[in-house]
Amino acid sequence: MAVSDLAHASKTGVSARGGHVDIARLSVLALVVALSLLPLLAGGFLLYSLSLCFANALAVLSVSMLVRYGGEVSIGHSFFVAFGAYAVAIVEHRLGLSIAASLPLATLLGAAAGFVFAFPSRRLSGIYLAVATMALALALPEILIGFEKFTGGFEGLYIAQDLIPGIPKALQRYYVALAVLGLVCLALAHFRRSAQGLALLMAQAQPRAAEAIGITRSWARVSIFTLSAAVAALAGALTGFASSTVSPNSFTFFSGVFLLVGSVVSLNGLSLPAALVGGAFITLVPTYLAQAGDWVPILYGVALVVVTLVANAGDLRRFLPRGRGR
Amino acid sequence: MSVAGFIRDILPLLWSGLISGCLYGVGALGLVMVFKSSRVVNFSHGNLACLGAFVVYGFSSGSLLSLSWGSAVALALGIAAAIAVMSYALIAPIVFKSDLASTIATLGVGLILQGAVQLVFGADIVNLDLPLPRFSFSLGAIRVSSYDLAVLVVTLAIVGGLFVIIERTKLGVAFRAVSTNPFACEVCGLNLRSVHLFSWLAGAVLGLVAALLIVPTTFLSSTTVPSFMLQAFTAAVVGGFSSLPGAAVGGVLVGIAMNLFSFYVSPEFMNTFLLGVILLTLNFFPNGLLERAIGGRV
């Protein structure tokens, strides 16, 4: 199993890296400082696209979590992202509350939705979950348009309220997105070393050993999916806040697939730089290649195939002579 | 709603559900064949079928060439088969290593095909009819059209042909063996690759046939056929995802259930309904609705 190999590799990596850890930490710190100072230099459109990058990076992170800890693939995480984004918009429209109230609410609701969704396939292999997430992604536009009363139908809803009144909107979007992304990355680094995180990795790498100490595979599956859906909903809340609007156009079937593309391109990494690479790939490519239009899916498809092959094939030469590998 | 009205409605609903269900079943058979032999869920199934249908349109309508319908279909079958072989070749290095990684790679292939369709044919919505004589007759409350008969005949021929191959030929025996125990097959010197290739080719042909037959009821665009495949996926799940008869029967059940849902409840939430069907089936019948009736046999 490639995924258990990955888990094993990352474990040995942590202990064997030793002296390099500090350099890695320092460079992440430098990245965070650089990103926090960036608004002093840049403005307008760049800040706006970077805020969206951060929100998408978090969404990519939620998919990577699922791959790393659960060994499962989702192409329907756009559902939970949309769930979070619409939660923010609807809370503002109906209750008049800002993102300070709706961000935690969106996260909790996302977790609940993730639990409900993951529960039925808890005992089955990840492939069934992948098929179910495809249905989720295809059902999403229908639901957004169908429940017009709440979601505003085709036109969607606006998100106008500031988090802290008085600070320029562009800066708010930028710093809120950056702060949440940074905090989630820190939390994930902590989770990796926590008993719960190790329990999930163990349930995946050594299901029988895990079962012997009381961690069932189905529990592990449902809980990692719930966590991942919560992070996705959080990312959605940020996306809504950063773009000031939610509409079905931003949540098509392909947005879910693109999140997986971002995750694969970042090698399912859970660190801040990895998440940023994935987020930037799926945010900036369509923005800056807008005139290339139809080439974007082809580019994404090629990226998906190439990265998957290179990451999994290991020594490719082994397969060439007789075309049979096992 | 009166009883007489109910009976008047229900028979045509069941009949048209059966017809479209046959096509969902044919689509699902392609998915299940690929899954049984190589343990990969082929997410490019719908995109490949869509590309094939567009090739038929492009070559027969005059937008690329103006061939006869038959030769356009033959060309499309050739192209679809070539792409199926290429996409299997692409994932061949990792197919034994990780089901999940190979499944992700098929998504990549699907994206490439989707982009190719959009590049060549644009976002147009086109009509692609079957070259059939138009007639219809009544059978009690049911109206049977030439299209319905064509679907039934093609489905029966395809399913029958497939079962003859799988039950009677050497290739079919190999296919059954590989889907039961690949390791033992390899020990016995069976070439797993050729069996995989057979199932991927069969899957491509089944997908294209289903797409060509379903398109006349709606229209052809770069998104309709890939989303039609959700019905095929649902049919496969209802049938247990690794049973061929299950997929065929699952298709018919899904077709009828969808028709009833869209008539009596709402036509706007079809995908949501299918999502519900998938989740309920996975929860209550993880091995398919027909597990007890027909068991796990091929």
Coordinates of C-alpha atoms in Angstrom, one line a residue:
Chain A
M1 CA 0.0 0.0 0.0
A2 CA 1.5 3.3 -1.1
V3 CA -0.3 5.2 1.6
S4 CA 1.0 3.2 4.5
D5 CA 4.4 3.6 3.0
L6 CA 3.9 7.3 3.0
A7 CA 2.8 7.2 6.6
H8 CA 5.9 5.2 7.5
A9 CA 8.2 7.4 5.5
S10 CA 6.9 10.5 7.2
K11 CA 7.4 9.0 10.6
T12 CA 11.0 8.1 9.9
G13 CA 11.5 11.5 8.3
V14 CA 10.5 13.2 11.5
S15 CA 13.0 11.3 13.7
A16 CA 15.8 11.1 11.2
R17 CA 15.8 14.7 10.1
G18 CA 17.3 16.0 13.3
G19 CA 19.4 19.0 12.5
H20 CA 17.4 19.9 9.4
V21 CA 14.2 20.6 11.4
D22 CA 15.5 24.0 12.4
I23 CA 16.2 25.1 8.9
A24 CA 12.8 23.9 7.7
R25 CA 11.1 25.7 10.6
L26 CA 13.1 28.9 10.0
S27 CA 12.2 28.9 6.3
V28 CA 8.5 28.5 7.1
L29 CA 8.8 31.3 9.7
A30 CA 10.5 33.5 7.1
L31 CA 7.7 32.7 4.6
V32 CA 5.1 33.7 7.2
V33 CA 6.9 36.9 8.0
A34 CA 7.3 37.7 4.2
L35 CA 3.6 37.1 3.6
S36 CA 2.6 39.2 6.6
L37 CA 4.7 42.1 5.3
L38 CA 3.6 41.8 1.7
P39 CA 0.6 44.2 2.0
L40 CA 3.1 47.0 2.6
L41 CA 4.4 46.6 -0.9
A42 CA 1.7 45.1 -3.0
G43 CA -1.9 46.1 -3.4
G44 CA -5.3 45.6 -5.0
F45 CA -5.5 42.6 -7.3
L46 CA -2.5 40.7 -6.0
L47 CA -3.7 40.9 -2.4
Y48 CA -7.2 39.8 -3.5
S49 CA -5.9 36.8 -5.4
L50 CA -3.5 35.9 -2.6
S51 CA -6.4 35.9 -0.1
L52 CA -8.3 33.5 -2.4
C53 CA -5.0 31.5 -2.6
F54 CA -4.9 31.1 1.2
A55 CA -8.6 30.1 1.3
N56 CA -8.0 27.5 -1.5
A57 CA -4.8 26.3 0.2
L58 CA -6.9 25.5 3.2
A59 CA -9.4 23.6 1.1
V60 CA -6.6 21.7 -0.5
L61 CA -5.2 20.9 2.9
S62 CA -8.6 19.4 3.9
V63 CA -8.3 17.0 0.9
S64 CA -4.7 16.2 1.7
M65 CA -5.7 15.4 5.3
L66 CA -8.1 12.8 4.1
V67 CA -5.5 11.2 1.8
R68 CA -2.8 11.2 4.5
Y69 CA -4.7 10.1 7.5
G70 CA -7.6 8.2 5.9
G71 CA -6.0 6.9 2.6
E72 CA -9.2 8.1 0.9
V73 CA -9.8 10.2 -2.1
S74 CA -12.6 12.8 -2.3
I75 CA -13.6 14.7 -5.5
G76 CA -16.6 16.2 -3.7
H77 CA -15.0 18.4 -1.1
S78 CA -16.4 21.4 -3.0
F79 CA -19.6 20.5 -1.3
F80 CA -18.2 21.2 2.2
V81 CA -16.4 24.3 0.9
A82 CA -19.7 25.6 -0.5
F83 CA -21.4 24.6 2.7
G84 CA -19.1 26.8 4.7
A85 CA -19.3 29.7 2.3
Y86 CA -23.1 29.7 2.2
A87 CA -23.3 29.3 5.9
V88 CA -21.4 32.7 6.3
A89 CA -23.6 34.3 3.7
I90 CA -26.9 33.0 5.1
V91 CA -26.0 33.8 8.7
E92 CA -25.3 37.4 7.6
H93 CA -28.5 37.7 5.6
R94 CA -30.8 36.1 8.1
L95 CA -29.3 36.9 11.5
G96 CA -27.1 40.0 10.6
L97 CA -24.0 38.5 12.2
S98 CA -20.5 38.9 10.9
I99 CA -17.9 36.2 10.2
A100 CA -16.8 36.3 13.9
A101 CA -20.0 34.3 14.6
S102 CA -20.4 32.4 11.4
L103 CA -16.8 31.1 11.0
P104 CA -17.1 28.7 14.1
L105 CA -20.7 27.9 13.1
A106 CA -19.7 27.0 9.6
T107 CA -16.9 24.7 10.9
L108 CA -19.2 22.9 13.2
L109 CA -21.9 22.5 10.6
G110 CA -19.3 21.3 8.1
A111 CA -18.2 18.6 10.6
A112 CA -21.7 17.5 11.1
A113 CA -22.3 17.3 7.3
G114 CA -19.0 15.3 6.9
F115 CA -20.1 12.9 9.6
V116 CA -23.5 12.2 8.0
F117 CA -21.9 11.7 4.7
A118 CA -19.0 9.4 5.8
F119 CA -21.1 7.3 8.1
P120 CA -22.8 5.0 5.4
S121 CA -19.5 3.9 3.8
R122 CA -17.6 3.4 7.1
R123 CA -17.0 -0.3 6.5
L124 CA -16.2 -0.2 2.8
S125 CA -13.0 0.5 1.0
G126 CA -12.1 4.0 0.0
I127 CA -13.2 3.4 -3.6
Y128 CA -16.9 3.5 -2.6
L129 CA -16.4 6.7 -0.8
A130 CA -14.8 8.2 -3.9
V131 CA -17.9 7.3 -5.9
A132 CA -20.2 8.7 -3.3
T133 CA -18.2 12.0 -3.3
M134 CA -18.7 12.2 -7.1
A135 CA -22.4 12.1 -6.5
L136 CA -22.0 14.8 -3.8
A137 CA -20.1 17.0 -6.3
L138 CA -22.8 16.6 -9.0
A139 CA -25.6 17.1 -6.5
L140 CA -24.2 20.4 -5.2
P141 CA -25.2 22.8 -8.0
E142 CA -28.7 21.4 -8.0
I143 CA -29.0 21.9 -4.3
L144 CA -27.6 25.5 -4.5
I145 CA -30.0 26.4 -7.2
G146 CA -33.0 24.4 -5.9
F147 CA -33.1 25.9 -2.4
E148 CA -33.4 29.4 -3.9
K149 CA -35.1 30.8 -0.8
F150 CA -32.0 30.4 1.3
T151 CA -29.2 30.4 -1.3
G152 CA -30.3 33.2 -3.6
G153 CA -30.5 30.7 -6.6
F154 CA -28.4 31.5 -9.6
E155 CA -27.4 35.0 -8.4
G156 CA -26.1 33.8 -5.1
L157 CA -25.6 36.1 -2.1
Y158 CA -23.3 39.0 -1.1
I159 CA -21.2 39.0 2.1
A160 CA -20.7 42.6 3.1
Q161 CA -20.0 42.7 6.8
D162 CA -16.5 43.4 8.0
L163 CA -14.9 41.4 10.8
I164 CA -13.4 44.5 12.4
P165 CA -15.1 47.7 11.2
G166 CA -12.7 50.5 10.2
I167 CA -9.9 48.5 8.7
P168 CA -9.6 48.4 4.9
K169 CA -11.5 45.5 3.4
A170 CA -8.6 44.2 1.3
L171 CA -6.4 44.0 4.4
Q172 CA -9.0 42.2 6.5
R173 CA -9.6 39.6 3.8
Y174 CA -5.8 39.0 3.5
Y175 CA -4.9 38.8 7.1
V176 CA -8.0 36.7 8.2
A177 CA -7.3 34.2 5.5
L178 CA -3.5 34.1 6.3
A179 CA -4.1 33.8 10.0
V180 CA -6.6 30.9 9.8
L181 CA -4.4 29.1 7.3
G182 CA -1.4 29.4 9.5
L183 CA -3.3 28.3 12.6
V184 CA -4.7 25.2 10.9
C185 CA -1.2 24.3 9.7
L186 CA 0.1 24.6 13.3
A187 CA -2.8 22.6 14.6
L188 CA -2.1 19.9 12.0
A189 CA 1.6 19.7 12.9
H190 CA 0.5 19.3 16.5
F191 CA -2.2 16.7 15.5
R192 CA 0.5 14.7 13.8
R193 CA 2.3 14.1 17.1
S194 CA -0.9 13.7 19.2
A195 CA -2.3 10.4 20.4
Q196 CA -5.4 10.9 18.2
G197 CA -3.3 11.6 15.1
L198 CA -1.1 8.6 15.7
A199 CA -4.2 6.4 16.3
L200 CA -5.6 7.4 12.9
L201 CA -2.4 6.7 11.2
M202 CA -2.1 3.4 12.9
A203 CA -5.7 2.4 12.0
Q204 CA -4.7 2.9 8.4
A205 CA -1.2 1.4 8.4
Q206 CA -1.9 -1.5 10.7
P207 CA -5.6 -2.0 11.0
R208 CA -5.3 -5.2 13.0
A209 CA -2.9 -3.8 15.6
A210 CA -5.1 -0.7 15.9
E211 CA -8.1 -2.9 16.4
A212 CA -6.3 -4.8 19.2
I213 CA -6.0 -1.6 21.2
G214 CA -9.6 -0.5 20.5
I215 CA -9.3 1.7 17.4
T216 CA -11.6 0.4 14.8
R217 CA -11.1 1.2 11.1
S218 CA -14.6 2.5 10.7
W219 CA -14.2 4.9 13.6
A220 CA -11.0 6.1 12.1
R221 CA -12.6 6.6 8.7
V222 CA -15.6 8.5 10.0
S223 CA -13.5 10.7 12.3
I224 CA -10.9 11.8 9.8
F225 CA -13.6 12.5 7.2
T226 CA -15.5 14.6 9.8
L227 CA -12.3 16.6 10.6
S228 CA -11.5 17.1 7.0
A229 CA -15.0 18.3 6.2
A230 CA -14.8 20.8 9.0
V231 CA -11.5 22.2 7.6
A232 CA -13.1 22.3 4.2
A233 CA -16.1 24.3 5.5
L234 CA -13.7 26.6 7.3
A235 CA -11.9 27.1 4.0
G236 CA -15.3 27.8 2.4
A237 CA -16.1 30.4 5.0
L238 CA -12.8 32.1 4.1
T239 CA -13.5 31.9 0.4
G240 CA -16.9 33.6 0.9
F241 CA -15.4 36.3 3.0
A242 CA -12.4 36.8 0.7
S243 CA -14.5 37.1 -2.4
S244 CA -17.5 38.9 -0.8
T245 CA -19.9 36.8 -2.7
V246 CA -21.2 33.2 -3.1
S247 CA -22.8 31.8 -6.2
P248 CA -23.3 28.4 -7.8
N249 CA -20.8 29.5 -10.5
S250 CA -17.9 29.1 -8.1
F251 CA -19.0 25.5 -7.1
T252 CA -19.3 23.4 -10.2
F253 CA -18.6 19.7 -10.4
F254 CA -15.0 20.6 -11.4
S255 CA -14.2 22.7 -8.4
G256 CA -14.2 19.4 -6.3
V257 CA -11.9 17.7 -8.8
F258 CA -9.6 20.8 -8.9
L259 CA -9.2 20.6 -5.1
L260 CA -7.9 17.1 -5.5
V261 CA -5.6 18.3 -8.3
G262 CA -4.2 20.9 -5.8
S263 CA -3.7 18.2 -3.2
V264 CA -1.9 15.9 -5.6
V265 CA 0.3 18.6 -6.9
S266 CA 1.3 19.5 -3.4
L267 CA 2.1 15.8 -2.8
N268 CA -0.7 15.7 -0.2
G269 CA 1.6 17.7 2.0
L270 CA 0.2 19.1 5.3
S271 CA 2.8 21.9 5.8
L272 CA 2.2 25.5 5.1
P273 CA 4.4 25.6 2.0
A274 CA 2.8 22.5 0.5
A275 CA -0.7 23.9 1.1
L276 CA 0.3 27.2 -0.5
V277 CA 1.7 25.4 -3.6
G278 CA -1.5 23.5 -4.0
G279 CA -3.7 26.6 -3.4
A280 CA -1.7 28.8 -5.7
F281 CA -1.8 26.2 -8.4
I282 CA -5.6 26.0 -8.5
T283 CA -6.1 29.7 -7.9
L284 CA -3.5 31.4 -10.0
V285 CA -3.5 29.1 -13.1
P286 CA -7.1 29.9 -14.0
T287 CA -6.7 33.6 -13.2
Y288 CA -3.5 34.1 -15.3
L289 CA -4.3 31.6 -18.0
A290 CA -7.9 32.9 -18.4
Q291 CA -7.5 33.4 -22.2
A292 CA -6.2 29.8 -22.5
G293 CA -9.6 28.6 -21.2
D294 CA -10.0 25.1 -22.4
W295 CA -6.4 24.3 -21.9
V296 CA -6.8 24.5 -18.1
P297 CA -8.5 21.1 -17.7
I298 CA -5.9 19.5 -19.9
L299 CA -3.1 21.1 -17.9
Y300 CA -4.7 20.0 -14.7
G301 CA -5.2 16.5 -16.1
V302 CA -1.6 16.2 -17.2
A303 CA -0.4 17.4 -13.8
L304 CA -2.6 14.9 -12.0
V305 CA -1.4 12.0 -14.1
V306 CA 2.3 12.9 -14.1
V307 CA 2.5 13.6 -10.4
T308 CA 0.6 10.5 -9.5
L309 CA 2.8 8.4 -11.7
V310 CA 6.0 9.8 -10.5
A311 CA 5.0 9.7 -6.9
N312 CA 3.8 6.1 -7.0
A313 CA 5.7 4.3 -9.6
G314 CA 9.0 4.4 -7.7
D315 CA 11.5 2.8 -10.0
L316 CA 9.8 3.0 -13.4
R317 CA 12.4 0.9 -15.2
R318 CA 11.3 -2.2 -13.4
F319 CA 8.1 -2.2 -15.4
L320 CA 9.6 -1.6 -18.8
P321 CA 11.3 -4.8 -19.8
R322 CA 8.4 -7.3 -19.3
G323 CA 5.5 -5.0 -18.6
R324 CA 4.6 -6.9 -15.5
G325 CA 5.0 -5.4 -12.1
R326 CA 4.1 -6.8 -8.8
Chain B
M1 CA -54.8 11.1 -7.1
S2 CA -57.3 8.5 -8.2
V3 CA -56.5 4.9 -8.6
A4 CA -57.3 4.8 -12.3
G5 CA -55.1 7.9 -12.9
F6 CA -52.3 6.2 -10.9
I7 CA -52.5 3.1 -13.1
R8 CA -52.6 5.2 -16.2
D9 CA -49.4 7.0 -15.2
I10 CA -47.5 4.2 -13.7
L11 CA -47.2 1.8 -16.7
P12 CA -45.6 4.3 -19.1
L13 CA -43.3 5.5 -16.2
L14 CA -42.1 2.0 -15.6
W15 CA -41.6 1.4 -19.3
S16 CA -39.6 4.5 -19.9
G17 CA -37.6 3.8 -16.7
L18 CA -36.9 0.4 -18.0
I19 CA -35.6 1.8 -21.3
S20 CA -33.3 4.4 -19.8
G21 CA -32.3 1.9 -17.1
C22 CA -31.0 -0.5 -19.7
L23 CA -28.6 2.2 -20.8
Y24 CA -27.5 3.0 -17.3
G25 CA -26.9 -0.7 -16.9
V26 CA -24.8 -0.8 -20.1
G27 CA -22.8 2.1 -18.8
A28 CA -22.4 0.4 -15.4
L29 CA -21.2 -2.8 -17.0
G30 CA -18.2 -1.0 -18.4
L31 CA -17.3 0.4 -15.0
V32 CA -17.8 -3.0 -13.2
M33 CA -15.7 -4.9 -15.8
V34 CA -12.8 -2.5 -15.3
F35 CA -13.2 -2.6 -11.5
K36 CA -13.4 -6.4 -11.3
S37 CA -10.3 -7.0 -13.3
S38 CA -8.0 -4.2 -12.3
R39 CA -9.6 -2.8 -9.1
V40 CA -9.7 0.7 -10.5
V41 CA -12.7 2.9 -10.6
N42 CA -12.5 4.4 -14.0
F43 CA -13.5 8.1 -13.6
S44 CA -12.7 8.8 -17.2
H45 CA -15.5 6.5 -18.3
G46 CA -18.0 9.3 -18.9
N47 CA -15.5 11.6 -20.5
L48 CA -14.3 9.0 -23.0
A49 CA -17.9 8.1 -23.9
C50 CA -18.6 11.9 -24.4
L51 CA -15.5 12.2 -26.6
G52 CA -16.7 9.2 -28.7
A53 CA -20.2 10.7 -29.1
F54 CA -18.8 14.0 -30.2
V55 CA -16.5 12.2 -32.7
V56 CA -19.7 10.5 -34.1
Y57 CA -21.3 13.9 -34.3
G58 CA -18.3 15.6 -35.8
F59 CA -17.8 13.0 -38.5
S60 CA -21.4 12.5 -39.5
S61 CA -22.8 16.1 -39.2
G62 CA -20.2 17.7 -41.5
S63 CA -18.6 19.8 -38.7
L64 CA -15.4 17.8 -39.3
L65 CA -16.3 15.4 -42.0
S66 CA -19.5 14.2 -43.5
L67 CA -19.4 10.4 -43.4
S68 CA -22.3 8.1 -43.0
W69 CA -23.5 7.4 -39.5
G70 CA -22.2 3.9 -39.6
S71 CA -18.7 4.7 -40.6
A72 CA -18.6 7.6 -38.1
V73 CA -19.5 5.1 -35.4
A74 CA -16.9 2.7 -36.6
L75 CA -14.3 5.5 -36.5
A76 CA -15.4 6.6 -33.0
L77 CA -15.2 3.0 -31.7
G78 CA -11.6 2.8 -33.1
I79 CA -10.7 6.1 -31.5
A80 CA -12.3 5.2 -28.1
A81 CA -10.5 1.8 -28.2
A82 CA -7.2 3.5 -28.9
I83 CA -7.7 6.0 -26.1
A84 CA -8.7 3.2 -23.7
V85 CA -5.5 1.3 -24.5
M86 CA -3.5 4.5 -24.0
S87 CA -5.1 5.4 -20.7
Y88 CA -4.5 1.8 -19.4
A89 CA -0.9 2.0 -20.6
L90 CA -0.6 5.3 -18.6
I91 CA -1.7 3.8 -15.3
A92 CA -0.1 0.3 -16.0
P93 CA 3.0 1.0 -13.9
I94 CA 0.9 1.8 -10.7
V95 CA -2.1 -0.4 -11.2
F96 CA -0.9 -3.2 -9.0
K97 CA 0.6 -0.8 -6.4
S98 CA -2.3 1.4 -5.4
D99 CA -6.0 1.3 -6.3
L100 CA -6.3 4.8 -5.0
A101 CA -3.5 6.3 -7.0
S102 CA -4.7 4.6 -10.2
T103 CA -8.2 5.9 -9.6
I104 CA -6.8 9.4 -9.2
A105 CA -4.8 8.9 -12.5
T106 CA -8.1 8.0 -14.3
L107 CA -9.5 11.4 -13.1
G108 CA -6.5 13.0 -14.7
V109 CA -7.2 11.2 -18.0
G110 CA -10.9 12.3 -17.7
L111 CA -9.8 15.9 -17.3
I112 CA -7.6 15.7 -20.4
L113 CA -10.4 14.2 -22.4
Q114 CA -12.9 16.8 -21.1
G115 CA -10.5 19.6 -22.2
A116 CA -10.0 17.9 -25.6
V117 CA -13.7 17.9 -26.2
Q118 CA -14.0 21.5 -25.2
L119 CA -11.1 22.5 -27.4
V120 CA -12.3 20.7 -30.5
F121 CA -16.0 21.1 -30.2
G122 CA -16.4 24.1 -28.0
A123 CA -19.2 24.5 -25.4
D124 CA -21.9 23.9 -28.1
I125 CA -25.1 22.0 -27.4
V126 CA -25.9 19.7 -30.4
N127 CA -28.4 17.1 -31.3
L128 CA -27.3 13.6 -32.3
D129 CA -30.1 11.3 -33.3
L130 CA -30.0 7.6 -34.3
P131 CA -30.7 6.8 -37.9
L132 CA -33.9 5.0 -37.2
P133 CA -37.3 4.8 -39.1
R134 CA -39.8 6.7 -36.9
F135 CA -42.8 4.6 -35.9
S136 CA -44.5 3.7 -32.7
F137 CA -47.4 1.6 -31.5
S138 CA -49.5 1.2 -28.4
L139 CA -49.3 -1.8 -26.1
G140 CA -52.1 -1.3 -23.6
A141 CA -51.3 1.9 -21.8
I142 CA -47.7 1.9 -23.0
R143 CA -46.5 3.7 -26.2
V144 CA -43.6 1.8 -27.7
S145 CA -41.4 3.8 -30.1
S146 CA -38.7 2.7 -32.6
Y147 CA -36.2 4.2 -30.2
D148 CA -37.4 2.0 -27.3
L149 CA -37.1 -1.1 -29.5
A150 CA -33.6 -0.1 -30.7
V151 CA -32.4 0.4 -27.1
L152 CA -33.9 -3.0 -26.0
V153 CA -32.4 -4.9 -29.0
V154 CA -28.9 -3.3 -28.6
T155 CA -28.9 -3.8 -24.9
L156 CA -29.9 -7.4 -25.1
A157 CA -27.4 -8.1 -27.9
I158 CA -24.6 -6.4 -26.0
V159 CA -25.3 -8.0 -22.6
G160 CA -25.9 -11.4 -24.3
G161 CA -22.6 -11.1 -26.3
L162 CA -20.7 -10.1 -23.2
F163 CA -22.1 -13.0 -21.2
V164 CA -21.2 -15.5 -24.0
I165 CA -17.7 -14.1 -24.0
I166 CA -17.4 -14.3 -20.3
E167 CA -19.0 -17.7 -19.8
R168 CA -17.8 -19.6 -22.9
T169 CA -14.5 -18.2 -24.2
K170 CA -11.0 -18.7 -22.9
L171 CA -10.7 -14.9 -22.4
G172 CA -13.8 -14.9 -20.3
V173 CA -12.5 -17.7 -18.1
A174 CA -9.3 -15.7 -17.7
F175 CA -11.3 -12.6 -16.8
R176 CA -13.3 -14.5 -14.2
A177 CA -10.2 -16.0 -12.7
V178 CA -8.4 -12.7 -12.5
S179 CA -11.3 -11.0 -10.8
T180 CA -11.5 -13.8 -8.2
N181 CA -7.8 -14.2 -7.4
P182 CA -5.2 -12.3 -9.4
F183 CA -2.3 -13.7 -7.4
A184 CA -3.2 -17.3 -8.2
C185 CA -3.6 -16.4 -11.9
E186 CA -0.1 -14.9 -12.0
V187 CA 1.3 -18.0 -10.4
C188 CA -0.4 -20.1 -13.1
G189 CA 1.3 -17.9 -15.8
L190 CA -1.8 -16.0 -16.9
N191 CA -1.0 -12.6 -18.4
L192 CA -2.9 -10.2 -16.2
R193 CA -2.2 -7.3 -18.5
S194 CA -4.1 -8.8 -21.4
V195 CA -7.1 -9.5 -19.2
H196 CA -7.0 -5.9 -18.0
L197 CA -6.7 -4.6 -21.5
F198 CA -9.7 -6.7 -22.5
S199 CA -11.8 -5.2 -19.8
W200 CA -10.7 -1.7 -20.5
L201 CA -11.5 -2.1 -24.2
A202 CA -14.9 -3.6 -23.4
G203 CA -15.6 -0.8 -20.9
A204 CA -14.8 1.8 -23.6
V205 CA -17.1 0.2 -26.1
L206 CA -20.0 -0.2 -23.6
G207 CA -19.6 3.4 -22.5
L208 CA -19.7 4.7 -26.1
V209 CA -22.8 2.5 -27.0
A210 CA -24.6 3.8 -23.9
A211 CA -23.7 7.4 -24.7
L212 CA -24.9 7.1 -28.3
L213 CA -28.2 5.6 -27.2
I214 CA -28.9 8.1 -24.4
V215 CA -28.0 11.3 -26.3
P216 CA -31.1 11.3 -28.5
T217 CA -33.3 11.6 -25.4
T218 CA -31.6 14.8 -24.4
F219 CA -28.8 16.6 -26.2
L220 CA -25.1 16.4 -26.5
S221 CA -22.8 18.8 -24.8
S222 CA -19.4 18.5 -23.0
T223 CA -21.1 18.0 -19.7
T224 CA -24.2 15.9 -20.3
V225 CA -22.5 12.6 -21.0
P226 CA -20.1 12.8 -18.0
S227 CA -23.0 13.6 -15.7
F228 CA -25.1 10.8 -17.3
M229 CA -22.4 8.5 -16.0
L230 CA -23.5 9.3 -12.4
Q231 CA -26.5 7.1 -13.2
A232 CA -24.1 4.4 -14.3
F233 CA -22.1 4.8 -11.1
T234 CA -25.2 4.6 -9.1
A235 CA -26.4 1.5 -10.9
A236 CA -23.0 -0.1 -10.3
V237 CA -23.2 0.7 -6.6
V238 CA -26.7 -0.7 -6.3
G239 CA -25.5 -3.8 -8.0
G240 CA -22.6 -4.1 -5.6
F241 CA -19.9 -2.7 -7.9
S242 CA -18.3 -6.1 -8.6
S243 CA -21.2 -8.0 -10.1
L244 CA -22.0 -7.9 -13.8
P245 CA -25.7 -9.0 -13.5
G246 CA -25.9 -6.7 -10.5
A247 CA -24.9 -3.8 -12.7
A248 CA -27.4 -4.6 -15.4
V249 CA -30.3 -5.1 -12.9
G250 CA -29.1 -2.1 -10.9
G251 CA -29.3 0.0 -14.0
V252 CA -33.0 -0.9 -14.5
L253 CA -33.8 -0.3 -10.9
V254 CA -32.1 3.1 -11.0
G255 CA -33.9 4.0 -14.2
I256 CA -37.3 3.2 -12.8
A257 CA -36.6 4.8 -9.4
M258 CA -35.4 8.0 -11.1
N259 CA -38.5 8.2 -13.3
L260 CA -40.8 7.7 -10.4
F261 CA -38.9 10.3 -8.3
S262 CA -38.9 12.9 -11.1
F263 CA -42.6 12.4 -11.8
Y264 CA -44.0 12.2 -8.2
V265 CA -41.4 14.3 -6.3
S266 CA -39.3 16.7 -8.2
P267 CA -37.4 16.6 -11.5
E268 CA -34.9 19.2 -10.2
F269 CA -33.1 17.1 -7.7
M270 CA -32.1 14.0 -9.7
N271 CA -28.4 14.0 -8.7
T272 CA -29.4 14.6 -5.1
F273 CA -31.7 11.7 -5.3
L274 CA -28.9 9.5 -6.7
L275 CA -26.6 10.7 -3.9
G276 CA -29.3 9.5 -1.5
V277 CA -29.6 6.2 -3.3
I278 CA -25.8 5.7 -3.1
L279 CA -25.6 6.5 0.6
L280 CA -28.6 4.4 1.6
T281 CA -27.3 1.4 -0.5
L282 CA -23.8 1.7 1.0
N283 CA -25.3 1.8 4.5
F284 CA -27.8 -1.0 4.3
F285 CA -26.6 -3.1 1.4
P286 CA -22.8 -2.6 1.2
N287 CA -22.5 -5.5 -1.2
G288 CA -25.3 -4.4 -3.4
L289 CA -29.1 -4.8 -3.4
L290 CA -29.0 -8.2 -5.1
E291 CA -26.4 -9.8 -2.9
R292 CA -28.7 -12.5 -1.6
A293 CA -30.6 -13.0 -4.8
I294 CA -27.7 -13.8 -7.1
G295 CA -24.7 -13.9 -4.8
G296 CA -21.3 -12.7 -5.9
R297 CA -21.0 -14.8 -9.0
V298 CA -19.9 -13.3 -12.3

